Tab-separated table of C-alpha atoms in Angstrom:
chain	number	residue	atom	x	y	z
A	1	UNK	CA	-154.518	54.596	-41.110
A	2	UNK	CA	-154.881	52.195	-38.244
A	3	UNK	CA	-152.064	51.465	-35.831
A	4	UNK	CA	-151.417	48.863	-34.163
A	5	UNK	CA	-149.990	49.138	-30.259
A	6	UNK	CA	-147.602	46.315	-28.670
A	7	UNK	CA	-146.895	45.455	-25.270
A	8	UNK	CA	-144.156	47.383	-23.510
A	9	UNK	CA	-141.485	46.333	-21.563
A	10	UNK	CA	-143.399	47.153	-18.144
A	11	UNK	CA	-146.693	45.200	-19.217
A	12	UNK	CA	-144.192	42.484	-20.332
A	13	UNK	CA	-142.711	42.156	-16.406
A	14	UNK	CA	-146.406	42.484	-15.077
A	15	UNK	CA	-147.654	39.730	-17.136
A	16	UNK	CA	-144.540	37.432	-16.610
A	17	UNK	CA	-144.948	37.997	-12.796
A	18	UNK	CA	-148.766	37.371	-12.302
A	19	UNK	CA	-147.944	33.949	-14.333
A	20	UNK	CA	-145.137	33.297	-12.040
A	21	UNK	CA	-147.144	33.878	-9.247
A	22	UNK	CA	-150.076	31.528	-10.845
A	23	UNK	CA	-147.258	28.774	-11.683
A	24	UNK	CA	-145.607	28.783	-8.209
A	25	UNK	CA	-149.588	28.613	-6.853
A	26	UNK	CA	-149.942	25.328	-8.565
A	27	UNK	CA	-146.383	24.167	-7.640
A	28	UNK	CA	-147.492	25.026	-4.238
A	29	UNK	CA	-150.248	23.099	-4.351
A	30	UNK	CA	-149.373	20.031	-6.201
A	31	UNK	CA	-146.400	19.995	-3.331
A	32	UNK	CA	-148.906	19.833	-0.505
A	33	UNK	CA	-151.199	17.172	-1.977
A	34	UNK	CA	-148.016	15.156	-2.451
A	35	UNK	CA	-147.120	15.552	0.823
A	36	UNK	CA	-150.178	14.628	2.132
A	37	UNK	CA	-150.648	11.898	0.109
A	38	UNK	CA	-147.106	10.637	1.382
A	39	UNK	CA	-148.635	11.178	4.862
A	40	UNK	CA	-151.731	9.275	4.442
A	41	UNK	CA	-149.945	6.298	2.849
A	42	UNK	CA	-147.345	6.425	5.900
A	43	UNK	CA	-150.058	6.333	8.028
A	44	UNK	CA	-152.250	3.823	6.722
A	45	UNK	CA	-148.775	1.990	6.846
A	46	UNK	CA	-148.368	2.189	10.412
A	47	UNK	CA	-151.900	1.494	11.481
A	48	UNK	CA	-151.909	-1.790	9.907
A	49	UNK	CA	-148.190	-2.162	11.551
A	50	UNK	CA	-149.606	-1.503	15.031
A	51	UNK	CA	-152.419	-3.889	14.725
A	52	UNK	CA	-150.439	-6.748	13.284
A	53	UNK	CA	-148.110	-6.136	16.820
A	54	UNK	CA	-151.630	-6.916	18.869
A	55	UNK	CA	-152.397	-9.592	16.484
A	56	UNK	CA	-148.862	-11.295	17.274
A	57	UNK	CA	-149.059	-10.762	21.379
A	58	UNK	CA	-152.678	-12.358	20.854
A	59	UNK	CA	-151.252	-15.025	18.807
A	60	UNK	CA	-148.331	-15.929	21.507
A	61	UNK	CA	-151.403	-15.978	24.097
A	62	UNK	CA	-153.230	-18.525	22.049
A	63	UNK	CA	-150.205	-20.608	21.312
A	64	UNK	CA	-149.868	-20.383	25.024
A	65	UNK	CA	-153.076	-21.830	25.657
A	66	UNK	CA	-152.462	-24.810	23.083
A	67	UNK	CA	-148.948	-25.803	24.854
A	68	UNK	CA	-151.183	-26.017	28.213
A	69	UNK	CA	-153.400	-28.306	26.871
A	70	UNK	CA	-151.813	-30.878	24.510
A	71	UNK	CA	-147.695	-30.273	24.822
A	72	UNK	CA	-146.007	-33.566	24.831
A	73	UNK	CA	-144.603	-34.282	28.605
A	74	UNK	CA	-142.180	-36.231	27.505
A	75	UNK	CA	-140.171	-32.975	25.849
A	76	UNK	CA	-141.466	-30.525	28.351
A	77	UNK	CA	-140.681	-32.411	31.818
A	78	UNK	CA	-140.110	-30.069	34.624
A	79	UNK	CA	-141.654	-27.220	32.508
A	80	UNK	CA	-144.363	-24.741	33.846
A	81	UNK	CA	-146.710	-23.389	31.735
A	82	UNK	CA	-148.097	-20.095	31.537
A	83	UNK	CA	-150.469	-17.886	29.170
A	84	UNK	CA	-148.104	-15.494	29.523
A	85	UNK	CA	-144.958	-17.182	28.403
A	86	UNK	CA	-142.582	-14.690	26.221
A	87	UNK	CA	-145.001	-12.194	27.024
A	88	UNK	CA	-142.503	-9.964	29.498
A	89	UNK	CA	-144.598	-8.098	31.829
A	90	UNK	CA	-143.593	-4.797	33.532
A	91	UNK	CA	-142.399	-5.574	37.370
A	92	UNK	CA	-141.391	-9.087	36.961
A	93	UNK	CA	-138.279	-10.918	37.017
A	94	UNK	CA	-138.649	-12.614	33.118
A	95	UNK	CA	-135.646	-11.795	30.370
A	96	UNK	CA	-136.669	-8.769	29.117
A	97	UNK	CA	-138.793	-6.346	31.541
A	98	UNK	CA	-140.748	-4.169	28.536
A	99	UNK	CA	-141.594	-1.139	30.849
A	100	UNK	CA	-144.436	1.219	29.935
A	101	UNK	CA	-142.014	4.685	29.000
A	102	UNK	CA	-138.308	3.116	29.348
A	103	UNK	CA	-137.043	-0.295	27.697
A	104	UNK	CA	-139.801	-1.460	24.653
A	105	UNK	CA	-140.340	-4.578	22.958
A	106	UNK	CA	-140.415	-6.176	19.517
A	107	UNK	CA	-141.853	-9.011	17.649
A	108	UNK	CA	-142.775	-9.639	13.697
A	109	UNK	CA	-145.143	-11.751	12.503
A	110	UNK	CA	-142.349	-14.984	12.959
A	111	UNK	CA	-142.101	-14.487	16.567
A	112	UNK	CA	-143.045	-16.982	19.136
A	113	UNK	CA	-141.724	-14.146	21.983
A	114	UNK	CA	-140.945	-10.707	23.045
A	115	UNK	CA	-137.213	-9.067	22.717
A	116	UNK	CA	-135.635	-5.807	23.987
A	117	UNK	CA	-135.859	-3.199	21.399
A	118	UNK	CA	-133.062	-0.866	20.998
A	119	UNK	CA	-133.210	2.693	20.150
A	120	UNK	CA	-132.647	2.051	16.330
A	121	UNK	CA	-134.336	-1.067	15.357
A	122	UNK	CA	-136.293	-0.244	12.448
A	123	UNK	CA	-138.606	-2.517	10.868
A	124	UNK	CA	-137.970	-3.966	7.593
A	125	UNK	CA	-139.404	-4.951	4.285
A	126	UNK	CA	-138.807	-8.760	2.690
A	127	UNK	CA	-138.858	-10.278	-0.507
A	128	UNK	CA	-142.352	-11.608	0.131
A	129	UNK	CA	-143.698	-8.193	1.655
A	130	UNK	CA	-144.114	-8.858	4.613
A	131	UNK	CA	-142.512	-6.494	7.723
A	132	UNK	CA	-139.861	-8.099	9.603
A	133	UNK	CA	-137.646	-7.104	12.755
A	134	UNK	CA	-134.610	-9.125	10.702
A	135	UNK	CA	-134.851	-9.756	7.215
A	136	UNK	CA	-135.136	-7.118	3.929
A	137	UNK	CA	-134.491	-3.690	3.705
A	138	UNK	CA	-134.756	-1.284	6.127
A	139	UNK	CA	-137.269	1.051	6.405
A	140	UNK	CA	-138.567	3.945	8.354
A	141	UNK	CA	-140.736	2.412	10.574
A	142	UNK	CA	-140.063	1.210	13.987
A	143	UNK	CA	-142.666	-0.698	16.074
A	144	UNK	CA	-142.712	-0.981	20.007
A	145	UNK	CA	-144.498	-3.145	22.133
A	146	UNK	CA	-145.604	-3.222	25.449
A	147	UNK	CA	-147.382	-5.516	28.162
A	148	UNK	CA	-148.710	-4.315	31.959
A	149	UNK	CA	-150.550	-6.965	33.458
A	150	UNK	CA	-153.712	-5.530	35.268
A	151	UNK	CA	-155.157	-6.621	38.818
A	152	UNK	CA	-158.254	-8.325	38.223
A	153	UNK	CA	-161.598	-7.224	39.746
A	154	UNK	CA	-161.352	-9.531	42.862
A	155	UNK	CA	-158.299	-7.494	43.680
A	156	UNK	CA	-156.024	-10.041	44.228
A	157	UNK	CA	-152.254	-9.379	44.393
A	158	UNK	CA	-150.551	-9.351	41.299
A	159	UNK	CA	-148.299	-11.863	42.636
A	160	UNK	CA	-150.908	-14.134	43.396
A	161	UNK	CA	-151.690	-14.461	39.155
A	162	UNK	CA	-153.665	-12.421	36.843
A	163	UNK	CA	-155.983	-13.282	33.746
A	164	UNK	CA	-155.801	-9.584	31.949
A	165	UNK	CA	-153.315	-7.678	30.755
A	166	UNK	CA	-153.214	-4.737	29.001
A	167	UNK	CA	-151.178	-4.157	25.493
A	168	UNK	CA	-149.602	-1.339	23.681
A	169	UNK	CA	-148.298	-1.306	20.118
A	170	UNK	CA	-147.105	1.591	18.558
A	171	UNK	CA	-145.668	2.152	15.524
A	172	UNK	CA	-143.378	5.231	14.319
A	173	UNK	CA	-141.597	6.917	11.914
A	174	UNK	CA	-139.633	9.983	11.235
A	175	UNK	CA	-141.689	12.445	8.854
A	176	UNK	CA	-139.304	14.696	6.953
A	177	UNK	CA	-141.876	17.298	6.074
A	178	UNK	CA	-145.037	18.830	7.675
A	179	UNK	CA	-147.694	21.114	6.613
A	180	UNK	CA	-150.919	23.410	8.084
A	181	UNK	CA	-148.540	24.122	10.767
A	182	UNK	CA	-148.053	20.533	13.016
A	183	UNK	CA	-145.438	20.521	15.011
A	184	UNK	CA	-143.460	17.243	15.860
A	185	UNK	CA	-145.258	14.859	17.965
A	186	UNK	CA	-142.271	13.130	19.734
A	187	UNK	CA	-143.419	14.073	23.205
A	188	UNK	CA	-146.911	11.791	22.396
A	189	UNK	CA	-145.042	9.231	20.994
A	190	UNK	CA	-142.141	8.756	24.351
A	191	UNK	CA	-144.312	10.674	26.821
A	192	UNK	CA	-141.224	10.342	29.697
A	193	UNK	CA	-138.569	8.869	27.548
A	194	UNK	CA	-134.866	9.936	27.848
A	195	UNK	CA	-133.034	10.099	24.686
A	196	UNK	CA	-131.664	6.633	25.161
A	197	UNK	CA	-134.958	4.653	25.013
A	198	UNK	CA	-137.320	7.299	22.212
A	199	UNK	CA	-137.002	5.720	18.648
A	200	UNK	CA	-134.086	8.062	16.821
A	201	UNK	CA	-135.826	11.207	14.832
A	202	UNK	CA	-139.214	9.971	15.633
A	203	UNK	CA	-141.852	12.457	14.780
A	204	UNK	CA	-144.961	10.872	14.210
A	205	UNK	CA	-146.212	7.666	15.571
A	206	UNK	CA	-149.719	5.232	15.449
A	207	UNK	CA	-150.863	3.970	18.732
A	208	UNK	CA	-153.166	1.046	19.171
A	209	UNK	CA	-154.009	-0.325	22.539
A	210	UNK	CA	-156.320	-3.587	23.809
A	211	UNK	CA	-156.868	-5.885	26.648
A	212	UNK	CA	-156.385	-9.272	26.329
A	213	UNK	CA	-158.149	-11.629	29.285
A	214	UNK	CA	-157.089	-15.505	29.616
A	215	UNK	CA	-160.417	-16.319	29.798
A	216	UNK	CA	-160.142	-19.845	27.674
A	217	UNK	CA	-157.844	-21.378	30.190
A	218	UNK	CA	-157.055	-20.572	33.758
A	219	UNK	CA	-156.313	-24.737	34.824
A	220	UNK	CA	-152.896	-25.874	33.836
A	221	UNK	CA	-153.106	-29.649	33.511
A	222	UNK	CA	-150.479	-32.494	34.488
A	223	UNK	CA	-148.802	-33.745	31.819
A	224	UNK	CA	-146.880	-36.413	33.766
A	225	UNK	CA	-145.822	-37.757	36.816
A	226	UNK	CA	-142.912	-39.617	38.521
A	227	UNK	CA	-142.282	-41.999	41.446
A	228	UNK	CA	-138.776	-40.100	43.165
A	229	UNK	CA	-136.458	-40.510	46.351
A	230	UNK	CA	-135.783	-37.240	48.848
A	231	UNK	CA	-133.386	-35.670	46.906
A	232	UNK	CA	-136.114	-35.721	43.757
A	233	UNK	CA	-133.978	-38.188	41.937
A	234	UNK	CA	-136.587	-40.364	39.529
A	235	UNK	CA	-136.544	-43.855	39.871
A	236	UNK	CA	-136.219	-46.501	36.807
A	237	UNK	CA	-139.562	-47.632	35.440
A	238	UNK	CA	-141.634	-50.401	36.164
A	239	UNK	CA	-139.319	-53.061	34.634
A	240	UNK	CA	-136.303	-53.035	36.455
A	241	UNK	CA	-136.422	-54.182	40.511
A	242	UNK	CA	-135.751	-50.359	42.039
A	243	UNK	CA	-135.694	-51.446	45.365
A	244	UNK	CA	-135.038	-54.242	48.301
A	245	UNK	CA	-137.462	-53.370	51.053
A	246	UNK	CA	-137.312	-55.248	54.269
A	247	UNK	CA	-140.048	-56.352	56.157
A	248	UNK	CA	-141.858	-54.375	59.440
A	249	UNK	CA	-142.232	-50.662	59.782
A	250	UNK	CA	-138.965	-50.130	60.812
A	251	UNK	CA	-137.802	-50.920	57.247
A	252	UNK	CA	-140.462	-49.209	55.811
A	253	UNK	CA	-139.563	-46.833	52.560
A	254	UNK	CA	-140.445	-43.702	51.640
A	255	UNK	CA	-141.597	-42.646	48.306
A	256	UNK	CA	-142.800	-39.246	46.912
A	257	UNK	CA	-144.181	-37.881	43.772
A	258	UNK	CA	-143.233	-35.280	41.512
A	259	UNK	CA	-146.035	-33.649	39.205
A	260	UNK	CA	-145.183	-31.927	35.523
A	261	UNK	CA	-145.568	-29.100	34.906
A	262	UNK	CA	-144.752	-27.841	38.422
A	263	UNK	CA	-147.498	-25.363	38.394
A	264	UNK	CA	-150.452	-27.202	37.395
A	265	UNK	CA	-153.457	-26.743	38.834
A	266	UNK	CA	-154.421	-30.312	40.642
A	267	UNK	CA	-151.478	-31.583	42.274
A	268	UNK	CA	-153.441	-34.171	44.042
A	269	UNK	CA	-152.242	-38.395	43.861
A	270	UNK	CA	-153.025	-41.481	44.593
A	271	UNK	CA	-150.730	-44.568	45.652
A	272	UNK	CA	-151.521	-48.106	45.218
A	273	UNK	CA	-150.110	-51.676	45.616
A	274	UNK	CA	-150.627	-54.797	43.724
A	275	UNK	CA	-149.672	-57.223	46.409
A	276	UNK	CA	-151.597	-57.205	49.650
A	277	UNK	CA	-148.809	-58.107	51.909
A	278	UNK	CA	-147.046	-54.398	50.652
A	279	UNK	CA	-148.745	-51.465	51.846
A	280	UNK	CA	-148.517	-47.554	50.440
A	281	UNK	CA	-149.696	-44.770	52.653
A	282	UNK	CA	-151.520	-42.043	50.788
A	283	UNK	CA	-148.092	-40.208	51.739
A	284	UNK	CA	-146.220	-42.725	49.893
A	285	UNK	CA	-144.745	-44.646	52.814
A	286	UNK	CA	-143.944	-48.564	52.257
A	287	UNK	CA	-144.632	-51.080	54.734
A	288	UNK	CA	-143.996	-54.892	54.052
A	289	UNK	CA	-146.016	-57.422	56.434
A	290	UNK	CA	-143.755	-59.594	58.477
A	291	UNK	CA	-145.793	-62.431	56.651
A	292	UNK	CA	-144.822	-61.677	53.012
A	293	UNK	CA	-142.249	-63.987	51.919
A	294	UNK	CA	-138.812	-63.324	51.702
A	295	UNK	CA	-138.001	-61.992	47.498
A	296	UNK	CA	-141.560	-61.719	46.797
A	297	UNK	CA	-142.075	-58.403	44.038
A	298	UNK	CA	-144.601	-55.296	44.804
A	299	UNK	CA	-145.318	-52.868	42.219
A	300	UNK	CA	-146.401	-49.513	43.520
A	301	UNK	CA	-148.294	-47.113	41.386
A	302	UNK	CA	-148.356	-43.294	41.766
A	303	UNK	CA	-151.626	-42.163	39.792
A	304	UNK	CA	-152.267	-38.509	39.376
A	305	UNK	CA	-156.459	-36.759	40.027
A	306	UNK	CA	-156.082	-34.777	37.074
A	307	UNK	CA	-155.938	-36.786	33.957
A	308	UNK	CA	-154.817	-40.476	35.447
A	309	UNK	CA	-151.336	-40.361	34.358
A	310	UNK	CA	-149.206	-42.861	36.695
A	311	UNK	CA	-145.952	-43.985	36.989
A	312	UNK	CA	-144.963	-47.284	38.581
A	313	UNK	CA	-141.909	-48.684	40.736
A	314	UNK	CA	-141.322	-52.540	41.504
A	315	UNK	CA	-139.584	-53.862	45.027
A	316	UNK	CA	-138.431	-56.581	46.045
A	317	UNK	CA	-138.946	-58.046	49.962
A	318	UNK	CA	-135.921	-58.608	51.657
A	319	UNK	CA	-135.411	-61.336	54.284
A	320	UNK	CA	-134.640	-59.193	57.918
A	321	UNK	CA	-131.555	-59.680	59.250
């Protein structure tokens, strides 16, 4: 008669533990590629972050370059433009100094300039899906962004004007779990930050860095320019009598001439008279001929060597005392 032998209570507990251990393998392992996969995403995430923030400094450059060329003078007068406008550089006296290790930057994709980042600005997500320093829900990103201009190869002083400058943008974010043994990476992402300035529970971060040159345009252009006393008070334009003059040099009248922007390039200007009897001085100095009759109208003309922009001023002779 055959018999038949069942497990025992021993080989029971050895089989339920060598399936435990298989079972808590898998676990294992379906936990890491998770993780991983968590990573990866967060990191393709913040690469794309960091190169939209050098895609927005290079798109405040180029806007830059537009406003120098074809900004309307009459809504920019007494304006100076710059490729580097909103672009705060490191050692200069703009808004916001963005410092290599201390005080950051921000910008999203609506910005038209840099501001000071604080310790917990974290980017966020809108309705449309785009990232934004303002609008949608937060999320665990946090982008910095900083500008060092660079001394260009004829060594010229900084303060003299550059055409390069060089441009961080670094995104991070705080990673809640690690595996294969990395450790957090805080000290590569705020190298010599205090605790004030590092991004709060940062421990991973995507750095992309470029050089951006202004080599498009380095001549700022005039936009306008004005006929004004000594105390660079405009005078009224060409259809109203501005002045009495009378005659002889020792009546004679200055005039000077104010450029816009104040730091274009060609500053240089012309002055001319349409009645021979009123003289200009390529200084601007008046001088009416003792022969020009008494109430007799001049109209002087101010005409800039960049782009022939003018302004004009009409006197009137005055009979000498």
């Amino acid at each position: 008669m055959n018999k038949q032998k069942g497990f025992t209570i021993i080989e029971l507990a050895i089989s339920i533990f060598i399936l435990s251990i298989a079972v808590i393998g898998i676990f294992n392992a379906l936990s890491i590629v998770i993780i991983l996969t968590s990573d990866a995403s967060d990191r393709l995430t913040a690469t794309y972050l960091a190169q939209e923030g050098m895609e927005i400094v290079r798109n405040i450059r180029d806007t830059n370059w537009l406003n120098m060329d074809s900004a309307d003078a009459s809504n920019e007068l007494g304006s100076s433009y710059s490729w580097v406008d909103g672009l705060t550089l490191e050692g200069y006296n703009y808004p916001v100094d963005c410092k290599q290790d201390n005080v950051k930057c921000k910008a999203d994709y609506t910005s038209t300039k840099l501001s000071s980042a604080t310790r917990n600005d974290y980017l966020r997500l809108d309705t449309n899906g785009f990232y934004s320093e303002t609008v949608g829900t937060e999320t665990k990103f946090q982008r910095r962004i900083t500008v060092i201009p660079i001394q260009d190869v004829d060594n010229a002083p900084l303060s003299q004007g550059y055409h390069i400058i060089k441009v961080k943008s670094q995104v991070s974010w705080d990673r809640k779990s690690t595996v294969l043994s990395e450790g957090v990476l805080a000290n590569k992402c705020c190298p010599n930050d205090g605790p004030d300035y590092c991004p709060a529970g940062v421990s991973n971060c995507i750095i992309t860095e470029g050089t951006l040159y202004n080599w498009y345009n380095t001549k700022i252009f005039v936009k306008s320019v004005e006929i004004v006393d000594g105390f660079d008070v405009a005078y009224p334009g060409s259809t109203t009598v501005s002045e009495i003059i009378g005659k002889g040099t020792t009546s004679a009248k200055q005039f000077y001439s104010k450029i816009y922007p104040a730091n274009a390039t060609i500053k240089d200007v012309s002055w001319s008279s349409n009645n021979p009897e009123v003289t200009v001085s390529d200084q601007g100095l008046v001088t009416v001929s003792d022969e020009a009759p008494s109430g007799d109208y001049a109209e002087i003309t101010v005409t800039s060597a960049d782009r022939g922009d003018s302004d004009t001023i009409t006197i009137q002779v005055a009979s000498n005392p």
